[in-house]
PDB file of C-alpha atoms in Angstrom:
ATOM      1  CA  UNK B   1     -31.559  55.582  33.126  1.00 36.00           C
ATOM      2  CA  UNK B   2     -31.249  52.536  35.357  1.00 36.00           C
ATOM      3  CA  UNK B   3     -32.642  49.353  33.780  1.00 40.00           C
ATOM      4  CA  UNK B   4     -33.454  51.239  30.569  1.00 38.00           C
ATOM      5  CA  UNK B   5     -31.599  49.269  27.940  1.00 39.00           C
ATOM      6  CA  UNK B   6     -32.789  48.395  24.471  1.00 40.00           C
ATOM      7  CA  UNK B   7     -32.068  44.969  23.058  1.00 40.00           C
ATOM      8  CA  UNK B   8     -31.226  44.960  19.364  1.00 40.00           C
ATOM      9  CA  UNK B   9     -32.259  43.503  17.095  1.00 43.00           C
ATOM     10  CA  UNK B  10     -35.706  42.995  18.595  1.00 48.00           C
ATOM     11  CA  UNK B  11     -37.238  40.086  16.704  1.00 49.00           C
ATOM     12  CA  UNK B  12     -40.935  39.353  17.300  1.00 48.00           C
ATOM     13  CA  UNK B  13     -41.921  36.037  18.761  1.00 47.00           C
ATOM     14  CA  UNK B  14     -43.023  33.343  16.337  1.00 46.00           C
ATOM     15  CA  UNK B  15     -46.822  33.459  15.958  1.00 45.00           C
ATOM     16  CA  UNK B  16     -48.303  30.515  17.844  1.00 42.00           C
ATOM     17  CA  UNK B  17     -51.996  31.291  17.592  1.00 43.00           C
ATOM     18  CA  UNK B  18     -54.718  31.546  15.017  1.00 44.00           C
ATOM     19  CA  UNK B  19     -57.945  31.398  16.999  1.00 45.00           C
ATOM     20  CA  UNK B  20     -59.686  34.454  15.580  1.00 48.00           C
ATOM     21  CA  UNK B  21     -61.085  34.848  12.094  1.00 50.00           C
ATOM     22  CA  UNK B  22     -61.704  38.576  12.421  1.00 71.00           C
ATOM     23  CA  UNK B  23     -59.620  41.294  14.082  1.00 96.00           C
ATOM     24  CA  UNK B  24     -60.272  42.281  17.674  1.00 98.00           C
ATOM     25  CA  UNK B  25     -60.916  46.041  17.542  1.00 98.00           C
ATOM     26  CA  UNK B  26     -60.232  48.008  20.740  1.00 98.00           C
ATOM     27  CA  UNK B  27     -60.826  51.774  21.028  1.00 98.00           C
ATOM     28  CA  UNK B  28     -58.761  53.551  23.696  1.00 98.00           C
ATOM     29  CA  UNK B  29     -60.950  56.278  25.154  1.00 97.00           C
ATOM     30  CA  UNK B  30     -61.419  59.121  27.633  1.00 95.00           C
ATOM     31  CA  UNK B  31     -63.055  62.498  27.161  1.00 94.00           C
ATOM     32  CA  UNK B  32     -60.263  64.154  29.139  1.00 92.00           C
ATOM     33  CA  UNK B  33     -56.935  64.897  27.517  1.00 90.00           C
ATOM     34  CA  UNK B  34     -53.628  64.033  29.134  1.00 90.00           C
ATOM     35  CA  UNK B  35     -54.680  60.682  30.583  1.00 94.00           C
ATOM     36  CA  UNK B  36     -52.034  58.752  28.622  1.00 93.00           C
ATOM     37  CA  UNK B  37     -54.302  57.171  25.996  1.00 95.00           C
ATOM     38  CA  UNK B  38     -51.804  57.491  23.153  1.00 94.00           C
ATOM     39  CA  UNK B  39     -48.891  56.221  25.237  1.00 94.00           C
ATOM     40  CA  UNK B  40     -50.690  53.108  26.410  1.00 96.00           C
ATOM     41  CA  UNK B  41     -52.312  52.487  23.025  1.00 97.00           C
ATOM     42  CA  UNK B  42     -48.834  52.476  21.493  1.00 97.00           C
ATOM     43  CA  UNK B  43     -47.338  50.349  24.264  1.00 97.00           C
ATOM     44  CA  UNK B  44     -50.115  47.770  24.036  1.00 98.00           C
ATOM     45  CA  UNK B  45     -50.008  47.627  20.226  1.00 98.00           C
ATOM     46  CA  UNK B  46     -46.237  47.208  20.151  1.00 98.00           C
ATOM     47  CA  UNK B  47     -46.286  44.501  22.835  1.00 98.00           C
ATOM     48  CA  UNK B  48     -48.868  42.575  20.825  1.00 98.00           C
ATOM     49  CA  UNK B  49     -46.821  42.953  17.638  1.00 98.00           C
ATOM     50  CA  UNK B  50     -43.648  41.753  19.343  1.00 98.00           C
ATOM     51  CA  UNK B  51     -45.618  38.728  20.575  1.00 98.00           C
ATOM     52  CA  UNK B  52     -46.365  37.827  16.963  1.00 97.00           C
ATOM     53  CA  UNK B  53     -49.836  39.294  16.521  1.00 98.00           C
ATOM     54  CA  UNK B  54     -50.401  41.145  13.271  1.00 98.00           C
ATOM     55  CA  UNK B  55     -51.381  44.519  14.716  1.00 98.00           C
ATOM     56  CA  UNK B  56     -52.736  47.800  13.375  1.00 98.00           C
ATOM     57  CA  UNK B  57     -52.658  51.053  15.337  1.00 98.00           C
ATOM     58  CA  UNK B  58     -55.089  53.708  14.119  1.00 98.00           C
ATOM     59  CA  UNK B  59     -54.416  57.240  15.304  1.00 97.00           C
ATOM     60  CA  UNK B  60     -57.938  58.518  15.815  1.00 95.00           C
ATOM     61  CA  UNK B  61     -56.832  61.706  17.564  1.00 90.00           C
ATOM     62  CA  UNK B  62     -57.675  63.671  14.453  1.00 70.00           C
ATOM     63  CA  UNK B  63     -56.179  67.035  15.454  1.00 71.00           C
ATOM     64  CA  UNK B  64     -53.326  66.163  17.878  1.00 77.00           C
ATOM     65  CA  UNK B  65     -51.771  62.991  16.463  1.00 85.00           C
ATOM     66  CA  UNK B  66     -49.466  61.651  19.174  1.00 88.00           C
ATOM     67  CA  UNK B  67     -49.717  57.976  18.256  1.00 89.00           C
ATOM     68  CA  UNK B  68     -48.664  58.779  14.681  1.00 89.00           C
ATOM     69  CA  UNK B  69     -45.216  59.859  15.850  1.00 91.00           C
ATOM     70  CA  UNK B  70     -44.468  57.399  18.654  1.00 93.00           C
ATOM     71  CA  UNK B  71     -42.433  55.033  16.479  1.00 96.00           C
ATOM     72  CA  UNK B  72     -40.268  55.659  13.442  1.00 95.00           C
ATOM     73  CA  UNK B  73     -41.834  54.690  10.124  1.00 97.00           C
ATOM     74  CA  UNK B  74     -40.121  52.457   7.609  1.00 97.00           C
ATOM     75  CA  UNK B  75     -42.817  53.405   5.107  1.00 98.00           C
ATOM     76  CA  UNK B  76     -45.294  56.294   5.327  1.00 97.00           C
ATOM     77  CA  UNK B  77     -48.449  55.913   3.256  1.00 98.00           C
ATOM     78  CA  UNK B  78     -49.712  58.965   1.358  1.00 98.00           C
ATOM     79  CA  UNK B  79     -53.160  58.702   2.982  1.00 98.00           C
ATOM     80  CA  UNK B  80     -54.414  58.376   6.543  1.00 97.00           C
ATOM     81  CA  UNK B  81     -57.442  58.746   8.779  1.00 97.00           C
ATOM     82  CA  UNK B  82     -58.906  61.623   6.782  1.00 97.00           C
ATOM     83  CA  UNK B  83     -59.043  59.665   3.540  1.00 98.00           C
ATOM     84  CA  UNK B  84     -60.224  56.527   5.329  1.00 98.00           C
ATOM     85  CA  UNK B  85     -63.273  58.315   6.734  1.00 98.00           C
ATOM     86  CA  UNK B  86     -64.041  60.499   3.730  1.00 98.00           C
ATOM     87  CA  UNK B  87     -64.008  57.459   1.413  1.00 98.00           C
ATOM     88  CA  UNK B  88     -61.278  59.026  -0.699  1.00 98.00           C
ATOM     89  CA  UNK B  89     -58.776  56.162  -0.643  1.00 98.00           C
ATOM     90  CA  UNK B  90     -58.926  52.812  -2.411  1.00 98.00           C
ATOM     91  CA  UNK B  91     -58.648  50.144   0.277  1.00 98.00           C
ATOM     92  CA  UNK B  92     -57.813  47.576  -2.378  1.00 98.00           C
ATOM     93  CA  UNK B  93     -54.396  49.295  -2.519  1.00 98.00           C
ATOM     94  CA  UNK B  94     -52.925  48.719   0.973  1.00 98.00           C
ATOM     95  CA  UNK B  95     -49.831  50.849   0.421  1.00 98.00           C
ATOM     96  CA  UNK B  96     -52.020  53.895  -0.042  1.00 98.00           C
ATOM     97  CA  UNK B  97     -53.318  53.788   3.549  1.00 98.00           C
ATOM     98  CA  UNK B  98     -51.101  51.487   5.672  1.00 98.00           C
ATOM     99  CA  UNK B  99     -47.851  52.903   7.035  1.00 98.00           C
ATOM    100  CA  UNK B 100     -45.270  50.459   8.408  1.00 98.00           C
ATOM    101  CA  UNK B 101     -43.544  51.193  11.700  1.00 98.00           C
ATOM    102  CA  UNK B 102     -40.039  50.141  12.684  1.00 97.00           C
ATOM    103  CA  UNK B 103     -41.634  47.443  14.862  1.00 97.00           C
ATOM    104  CA  UNK B 104     -42.147  44.252  12.823  1.00 97.00           C
ATOM    105  CA  UNK B 105     -45.816  43.351  12.598  1.00 98.00           C
ATOM    106  CA  UNK B 106     -47.091  46.795  13.624  1.00 98.00           C
ATOM    107  CA  UNK B 107     -48.768  48.923  10.951  1.00 98.00           C
ATOM    108  CA  UNK B 108     -50.220  52.387  11.406  1.00 98.00           C
ATOM    109  CA  UNK B 109     -52.929  54.582   9.940  1.00 98.00           C
ATOM    110  CA  UNK B 110     -51.740  58.091  10.631  1.00 97.00           C
ATOM    111  CA  UNK B 111     -53.902  61.003  11.717  1.00 96.00           C
ATOM    112  CA  UNK B 112     -53.773  63.769   9.112  1.00 94.00           C
ATOM    113  CA  UNK B 113     -56.545  66.241   9.896  1.00 93.00           C
ATOM    114  CA  UNK B 114     -54.847  69.192  11.652  1.00 88.00           C
ATOM    115  CA  UNK B 115     -57.672  71.573  10.667  1.00 90.00           C
ATOM    116  CA  UNK B 116     -60.307  69.343  12.285  1.00 91.00           C
ATOM    117  CA  UNK B 117     -62.358  68.950   9.115  1.00 95.00           C
ATOM    118  CA  UNK B 118     -63.464  65.425   9.991  1.00 95.00           C
ATOM    119  CA  UNK B 119     -65.697  66.479  12.870  1.00 95.00           C
ATOM    120  CA  UNK B 120     -67.926  68.528  10.590  1.00 96.00           C
ATOM    121  CA  UNK B 121     -67.768  65.974   7.778  1.00 97.00           C
ATOM    122  CA  UNK B 122     -68.841  63.100  10.024  1.00 97.00           C
ATOM    123  CA  UNK B 123     -71.611  65.160  11.626  1.00 96.00           C
ATOM    124  CA  UNK B 124     -73.028  65.944   8.191  1.00 97.00           C
ATOM    125  CA  UNK B 125     -72.662  62.439   6.768  1.00 97.00           C
ATOM    126  CA  UNK B 126     -75.825  60.329   7.202  1.00 96.00           C
ATOM    127  CA  UNK B 127     -73.677  57.344   8.191  1.00 97.00           C
ATOM    128  CA  UNK B 128     -71.000  59.390   9.987  1.00 97.00           C
ATOM    129  CA  UNK B 129     -71.130  57.577  13.316  1.00 97.00           C
ATOM    130  CA  UNK B 130     -71.023  54.210  11.553  1.00 97.00           C
ATOM    131  CA  UNK B 131     -68.351  55.136   9.008  1.00 98.00           C
ATOM    132  CA  UNK B 132     -65.296  53.693  10.769  1.00 98.00           C
ATOM    133  CA  UNK B 133     -67.169  50.557  11.839  1.00 97.00           C
ATOM    134  CA  UNK B 134     -68.158  49.914   8.227  1.00 97.00           C
ATOM    135  CA  UNK B 135     -64.746  50.739   6.744  1.00 98.00           C
ATOM    136  CA  UNK B 136     -63.014  48.262   9.058  1.00 98.00           C
ATOM    137  CA  UNK B 137     -65.158  45.474   7.593  1.00 97.00           C
ATOM    138  CA  UNK B 138     -63.208  45.751   4.337  1.00 97.00           C
ATOM    139  CA  UNK B 139     -61.133  42.611   3.560  1.00 97.00           C
ATOM    140  CA  UNK B 140     -57.963  44.693   3.920  1.00 98.00           C
ATOM    141  CA  UNK B 141     -58.359  44.677   7.686  1.00 98.00           C
ATOM    142  CA  UNK B 142     -59.026  40.950   8.003  1.00 96.00           C
ATOM    143  CA  UNK B 143     -55.248  40.446   7.780  1.00 96.00           C
ATOM    144  CA  UNK B 144     -54.917  41.757  11.347  1.00 97.00           C
ATOM    145  CA  UNK B 145     -55.340  39.946  14.634  1.00 97.00           C
ATOM    146  CA  UNK B 146     -55.671  43.154  16.632  1.00 98.00           C
ATOM    147  CA  UNK B 147     -56.641  46.737  15.776  1.00 98.00           C
ATOM    148  CA  UNK B 148     -56.155  49.410  18.450  1.00 98.00           C
ATOM    149  CA  UNK B 149     -57.696  52.847  17.902  1.00 98.00           C
ATOM    150  CA  UNK B 150     -56.411  55.873  19.782  1.00 97.00           C
ATOM    151  CA  UNK B 151     -58.870  58.753  20.330  1.00 96.00           C
ATOM    152  CA  UNK B 152     -58.946  62.440  21.148  1.00 92.00           C
ATOM    153  CA  UNK B 153     -59.691  63.544  24.708  1.00 91.00           C
ATOM    154  CA  UNK B 154     -63.002  65.246  23.996  1.00 91.00           C
ATOM    155  CA  UNK B 155     -66.681  64.423  23.610  1.00 93.00           C
ATOM    156  CA  UNK B 156     -67.446  64.535  19.901  1.00 94.00           C
ATOM    157  CA  UNK B 157     -68.788  62.594  16.956  1.00 96.00           C
ATOM    158  CA  UNK B 158     -65.230  61.338  16.432  1.00 96.00           C
ATOM    159  CA  UNK B 159     -65.233  59.601  19.798  1.00 96.00           C
ATOM    160  CA  UNK B 160     -68.666  58.196  19.034  1.00 97.00           C
ATOM    161  CA  UNK B 161     -67.615  56.629  15.722  1.00 97.00           C
ATOM    162  CA  UNK B 162     -64.479  55.206  17.319  1.00 98.00           C
ATOM    163  CA  UNK B 163     -66.524  53.660  20.138  1.00 98.00           C
ATOM    164  CA  UNK B 164     -68.956  52.096  17.678  1.00 98.00           C
ATOM    165  CA  UNK B 165     -66.078  50.398  15.844  1.00 98.00           C
ATOM    166  CA  UNK B 166     -65.299  48.171  18.865  1.00 98.00           C
ATOM    167  CA  UNK B 167     -65.851  44.445  18.490  1.00 96.00           C
ATOM    168  CA  UNK B 168     -66.054  43.553  22.194  1.00 92.00           C
ATOM    169  CA  UNK B 169     -64.859  46.284  24.533  1.00 97.00           C
ATOM    170  CA  UNK B 170     -63.211  49.677  24.739  1.00 98.00           C
ATOM    171  CA  UNK B 171     -60.227  50.465  26.944  1.00 98.00           C
ATOM    172  CA  UNK B 172     -60.873  53.495  29.155  1.00 98.00           C
ATOM    173  CA  UNK B 173     -57.769  55.228  30.533  1.00 97.00           C
ATOM    174  CA  UNK B 174     -57.946  57.264  33.753  1.00 97.00           C
ATOM    175  CA  UNK B 175     -55.381  58.752  36.100  1.00 97.00           C
ATOM    176  CA  UNK B 176     -56.247  58.213  39.794  1.00 97.00           C
ATOM    177  CA  UNK B 177     -57.090  61.879  40.301  1.00 96.00           C
ATOM    178  CA  UNK B 178     -60.542  62.788  41.578  1.00 94.00           C
ATOM    179  CA  UNK B 179     -61.424  65.383  38.884  1.00 94.00           C
ATOM    180  CA  UNK B 180     -60.273  62.956  36.195  1.00 95.00           C
ATOM    181  CA  UNK B 181     -62.432  60.100  37.461  1.00 95.00           C
ATOM    182  CA  UNK B 182     -65.400  62.447  37.726  1.00 94.00           C
ATOM    183  CA  UNK B 183     -64.854  63.648  34.150  1.00 94.00           C
ATOM    184  CA  UNK B 184     -64.695  60.072  32.899  1.00 95.00           C
ATOM    185  CA  UNK B 185     -67.960  59.165  34.600  1.00 94.00           C
ATOM    186  CA  UNK B 186     -69.583  62.372  33.368  1.00 95.00           C
ATOM    187  CA  UNK B 187     -68.047  62.831  29.947  1.00 96.00           C
ATOM    188  CA  UNK B 188     -67.175  59.384  28.605  1.00 96.00           C
ATOM    189  CA  UNK B 189     -70.205  57.696  30.115  1.00 96.00           C
ATOM    190  CA  UNK B 190     -72.298  60.592  28.852  1.00 96.00           C
ATOM    191  CA  UNK B 191     -71.091  60.030  25.293  1.00 97.00           C
ATOM    192  CA  UNK B 192     -72.002  56.354  25.533  1.00 97.00           C
ATOM    193  CA  UNK B 193     -75.418  57.172  26.975  1.00 97.00           C
ATOM    194  CA  UNK B 194     -76.177  59.293  23.901  1.00 96.00           C
ATOM    195  CA  UNK B 195     -75.536  56.212  21.758  1.00 97.00           C
ATOM    196  CA  UNK B 196     -77.906  53.927  23.664  1.00 97.00           C
ATOM    197  CA  UNK B 197     -80.841  54.569  21.265  1.00 97.00           C
ATOM    198  CA  UNK B 198     -78.817  52.787  18.562  1.00 96.00           C
ATOM    199  CA  UNK B 199     -79.350  49.505  20.395  1.00 95.00           C
ATOM    200  CA  UNK B 200     -82.929  49.536  19.099  1.00 95.00           C
ATOM    201  CA  UNK B 201     -81.361  48.993  15.657  1.00 94.00           C
ATOM    202  CA  UNK B 202     -79.259  46.037  16.798  1.00 94.00           C
ATOM    203  CA  UNK B 203     -76.055  47.985  17.453  1.00 95.00           C
ATOM    204  CA  UNK B 204     -74.527  46.794  20.715  1.00 93.00           C
ATOM    205  CA  UNK B 205     -72.409  49.243  22.689  1.00 96.00           C
ATOM    206  CA  UNK B 206     -69.081  47.872  23.899  1.00 97.00           C
ATOM    207  CA  UNK B 207     -68.235  47.219  27.507  1.00 97.00           C
ATOM    208  CA  UNK B 208     -65.605  49.578  28.929  1.00 98.00           C
ATOM    209  CA  UNK B 209     -62.627  48.130  30.768  1.00 98.00           C
ATOM    210  CA  UNK B 210     -60.914  50.856  32.754  1.00 98.00           C
ATOM    211  CA  UNK B 211     -57.130  51.045  33.047  1.00 98.00           C
ATOM    212  CA  UNK B 212     -55.644  53.130  35.845  1.00 98.00           C
ATOM    213  CA  UNK B 213     -52.628  54.979  34.448  1.00 97.00           C
ATOM    214  CA  UNK B 214     -49.849  56.774  36.364  1.00 96.00           C
ATOM    215  CA  UNK B 215     -50.708  55.099  39.658  1.00 96.00           C
ATOM    216  CA  UNK B 216     -48.545  56.443  42.478  1.00 95.00           C
ATOM    217  CA  UNK B 217     -48.210  54.745  45.835  1.00 89.00           C
ATOM    218  CA  UNK B 218     -49.730  57.641  47.786  1.00 95.00           C
ATOM    219  CA  UNK B 219     -52.640  57.812  50.185  1.00 96.00           C
ATOM    220  CA  UNK B 220     -54.539  60.150  47.873  1.00 96.00           C
ATOM    221  CA  UNK B 221     -54.162  57.878  44.846  1.00 97.00           C
ATOM    222  CA  UNK B 222     -55.231  54.839  46.855  1.00 96.00           C
ATOM    223  CA  UNK B 223     -58.274  56.680  48.194  1.00 97.00           C
ATOM    224  CA  UNK B 224     -59.298  57.795  44.717  1.00 97.00           C
ATOM    225  CA  UNK B 225     -58.895  54.250  43.395  1.00 97.00           C
ATOM    226  CA  UNK B 226     -60.940  52.831  46.286  1.00 97.00           C
ATOM    227  CA  UNK B 227     -63.725  55.339  45.621  1.00 97.00           C
ATOM    228  CA  UNK B 228     -63.808  54.518  41.901  1.00 97.00           C
ATOM    229  CA  UNK B 229     -63.775  50.800  42.667  1.00 97.00           C
ATOM    230  CA  UNK B 230     -66.841  51.164  44.876  1.00 97.00           C
ATOM    231  CA  UNK B 231     -68.675  53.225  42.248  1.00 97.00           C
ATOM    232  CA  UNK B 232     -68.073  50.546  39.617  1.00 97.00           C
ATOM    233  CA  UNK B 233     -68.683  47.518  41.840  1.00 96.00           C
ATOM    234  CA  UNK B 234     -71.949  48.897  43.192  1.00 96.00           C
ATOM    235  CA  UNK B 235     -72.913  50.277  39.762  1.00 96.00           C
ATOM    236  CA  UNK B 236     -73.397  53.819  41.038  1.00 95.00           C
ATOM    237  CA  UNK B 237     -72.512  55.473  37.728  1.00 95.00           C
ATOM    238  CA  UNK B 238     -75.058  56.975  35.283  1.00 93.00           C
ATOM    239  CA  UNK B 239     -77.004  54.493  33.124  1.00 95.00           C
ATOM    240  CA  UNK B 240     -75.545  51.551  35.032  1.00 96.00           C
ATOM    241  CA  UNK B 241     -78.542  49.466  34.008  1.00 96.00           C
ATOM    242  CA  UNK B 242     -77.500  49.773  30.343  1.00 96.00           C
ATOM    243  CA  UNK B 243     -73.724  50.336  30.326  1.00 97.00           C
ATOM    244  CA  UNK B 244     -71.066  47.868  31.447  1.00 97.00           C
ATOM    245  CA  UNK B 245     -68.003  49.414  33.107  1.00 98.00           C
ATOM    246  CA  UNK B 246     -65.359  47.450  35.007  1.00 97.00           C
ATOM    247  CA  UNK B 247     -61.916  48.096  36.478  1.00 98.00           C
ATOM    248  CA  UNK B 248     -58.881  46.154  35.311  1.00 98.00           C
ATOM    249  CA  UNK B 249     -56.647  44.530  37.901  1.00 98.00           C
ATOM    250  CA  UNK B 250     -53.533  45.752  36.069  1.00 98.00           C
ATOM    251  CA  UNK B 251     -52.407  49.288  36.910  1.00 97.00           C
ATOM    252  CA  UNK B 252     -49.742  51.318  35.092  1.00 97.00           C
ATOM    253  CA  UNK B 253     -47.408  52.830  37.715  1.00 96.00           C
ATOM    254  CA  UNK B 254     -46.177  56.415  37.618  1.00 94.00           C
ATOM    255  CA  UNK B 255     -42.629  55.795  36.392  1.00 92.00           C
ATOM    256  CA  UNK B 256     -40.123  57.608  34.201  1.00 92.00           C
ATOM    257  CA  UNK B 257     -39.663  54.502  32.061  1.00 93.00           C
ATOM    258  CA  UNK B 258     -42.965  55.214  30.297  1.00 90.00           C
ATOM    259  CA  UNK B 259     -41.765  58.704  29.376  1.00 87.00           C
ATOM    260  CA  UNK B 260     -38.429  57.305  28.207  1.00 89.00           C
ATOM    261  CA  UNK B 261     -40.166  55.403  25.445  1.00 87.00           C
ATOM    262  CA  UNK B 262     -41.298  58.634  23.814  1.00 82.00           C
ATOM    263  CA  UNK B 263     -37.781  60.038  24.019  1.00 85.00           C
ATOM    264  CA  UNK B 264     -36.157  57.129  22.194  1.00 91.00           C
ATOM    265  CA  UNK B 265     -39.069  55.914  20.062  1.00 91.00           C
ATOM    266  CA  UNK B 266     -39.249  52.532  21.763  1.00 94.00           C
ATOM    267  CA  UNK B 267     -42.138  50.820  23.598  1.00 96.00           C
ATOM    268  CA  UNK B 268     -41.740  50.574  27.363  1.00 95.00           C
ATOM    269  CA  UNK B 269     -41.555  46.776  27.447  1.00 95.00           C
ATOM    270  CA  UNK B 270     -38.374  46.840  25.361  1.00 95.00           C
ATOM    271  CA  UNK B 271     -36.676  49.244  27.752  1.00 94.00           C
ATOM    272  CA  UNK B 272     -37.177  47.504  31.080  1.00 92.00           C
ATOM    273  CA  UNK B 273     -37.314  43.747  31.573  1.00 87.00           C
ATOM    274  CA  UNK B 274     -36.419  43.629  35.273  1.00 84.00           C
ATOM    275  CA  UNK B 275     -36.490  45.951  38.245  1.00 84.00           C
ATOM    276  CA  UNK B 276     -35.351  46.051  41.853  1.00 76.00           C
ATOM    277  CA  UNK B 277     -38.445  48.033  42.852  1.00 78.00           C
ATOM    278  CA  UNK B 278     -40.609  46.339  45.472  1.00 70.00           C
ATOM    279  CA  UNK B 279     -43.772  48.346  44.821  1.00 79.00           C
ATOM    280  CA  UNK B 280     -44.155  47.947  41.059  1.00 86.00           C
ATOM    281  CA  UNK B 281     -43.410  45.510  38.252  1.00 91.00           C
ATOM    282  CA  UNK B 282     -41.026  46.181  35.409  1.00 93.00           C
ATOM    283  CA  UNK B 283     -42.518  47.755  32.298  1.00 95.00           C
ATOM    284  CA  UNK B 284     -42.294  44.407  30.468  1.00 96.00           C
ATOM    285  CA  UNK B 285     -44.080  42.574  33.283  1.00 96.00           C
ATOM    286  CA  UNK B 286     -46.737  45.283  33.516  1.00 97.00           C
ATOM    287  CA  UNK B 287     -47.502  45.248  29.800  1.00 98.00           C
ATOM    288  CA  UNK B 288     -47.532  41.447  29.872  1.00 98.00           C
ATOM    289  CA  UNK B 289     -50.071  41.494  32.695  1.00 98.00           C
ATOM    290  CA  UNK B 290     -52.236  44.018  30.854  1.00 98.00           C
ATOM    291  CA  UNK B 291     -52.150  42.111  27.563  1.00 98.00           C
ATOM    292  CA  UNK B 292     -53.011  38.804  29.264  1.00 98.00           C
ATOM    293  CA  UNK B 293     -55.882  40.394  31.176  1.00 98.00           C
ATOM    294  CA  UNK B 294     -57.354  41.993  28.062  1.00 98.00           C
ATOM    295  CA  UNK B 295     -56.693  39.151  25.623  1.00 97.00           C
ATOM    296  CA  UNK B 296     -56.529  35.852  27.557  1.00 97.00           C
ATOM    297  CA  UNK B 297     -56.865  33.836  24.330  1.00 96.00           C
ATOM    298  CA  UNK B 298     -53.351  35.023  23.364  1.00 97.00           C
ATOM    299  CA  UNK B 299     -51.739  34.388  26.761  1.00 98.00           C
ATOM    300  CA  UNK B 300     -49.450  31.684  25.367  1.00 98.00           C
ATOM    301  CA  UNK B 301     -47.990  34.129  22.840  1.00 97.00           C
ATOM    302  CA  UNK B 302     -47.511  36.811  25.508  1.00 98.00           C
ATOM    303  CA  UNK B 303     -45.858  34.348  27.881  1.00 97.00           C
ATOM    304  CA  UNK B 304     -43.532  33.232  25.119  1.00 97.00           C
ATOM    305  CA  UNK B 305     -42.498  36.812  24.351  1.00 97.00           C
ATOM    306  CA  UNK B 306     -41.789  37.671  27.983  1.00 96.00           C
ATOM    307  CA  UNK B 307     -39.823  34.483  28.615  1.00 94.00           C
ATOM    308  CA  UNK B 308     -37.812  34.870  25.403  1.00 91.00           C
ATOM    309  CA  UNK B 309     -36.865  38.466  26.063  1.00 83.00           C
ATOM    310  CA  UNK B 310     -35.911  37.874  29.696  1.00 80.00           C
ATOM    311  CA  UNK B 311     -33.778  34.912  28.651  1.00 82.00           C
ATOM    312  CA  UNK B 312     -32.211  37.033  25.932  1.00 74.00           C
ATOM    313  CA  UNK B 313     -31.381  39.795  28.394  1.00 56.00           C
ATOM    314  CA  UNK B 314     -29.508  37.352  30.568  1.00 43.00           C
TER     315      UNK B 314
END
């Protein structure tokens, strides 16, 4: 594939930040499957890790664990999401729950609930919706700068508990297809609306920052994006008086390079540092733009990574 070359070895940038005392926790959400949540969760987590952030990726898609298999594991822990949520693992023993990927600085909690037992367990547990939020307060997780949580494309208690674990915002992923945008505004916003009563108990719902994925330079895609932009800007979505939704400036283009990462087990930013395309940035530039927009306090680290890798490629 043109421009798809992997640089080896891929050393992470030297950490040049230490502003946060607690991890930033970002759920990646959509009630519709196939929007690219797992792909972009993995790409964002790996970009952050390569920039020097200590990063944890949690595969919260409890029955179809895509994020768990994106990158090769140097160490696979015996426990995963199931044990984390059922309180059956000792978090004082990190090796029992934290798997280590082949990307330095990126750890993983695998999804290991193929029979979908967690949905029932969390529905029956009195603290089910708060379980992940509370577990991530354990000192084990204070070692991380960033925790990204992938989710399943369905409306369920699992999506609710993942949403409630956010520290500031959730990342919503939508393809610029009219039925998909409608489902997001109906399904995802609907899930959040059901959680609004919790605010009476001091639990603040996260803002949702929406990432357009697989953007193609077609009239139909541009029209769909313009329609969604108007809905968000004029707050014409359900419960707009209580829920905060906004559209990110960064868009992920519809390119083969993002599929290539799955094929070779590498994040997209490692595969493409430059491009001759006039209508879209390289994968590295796109992920850099996304990371800087989401986490401006780490811009210096992201700039350093991009500059170092482009210089190395030359």
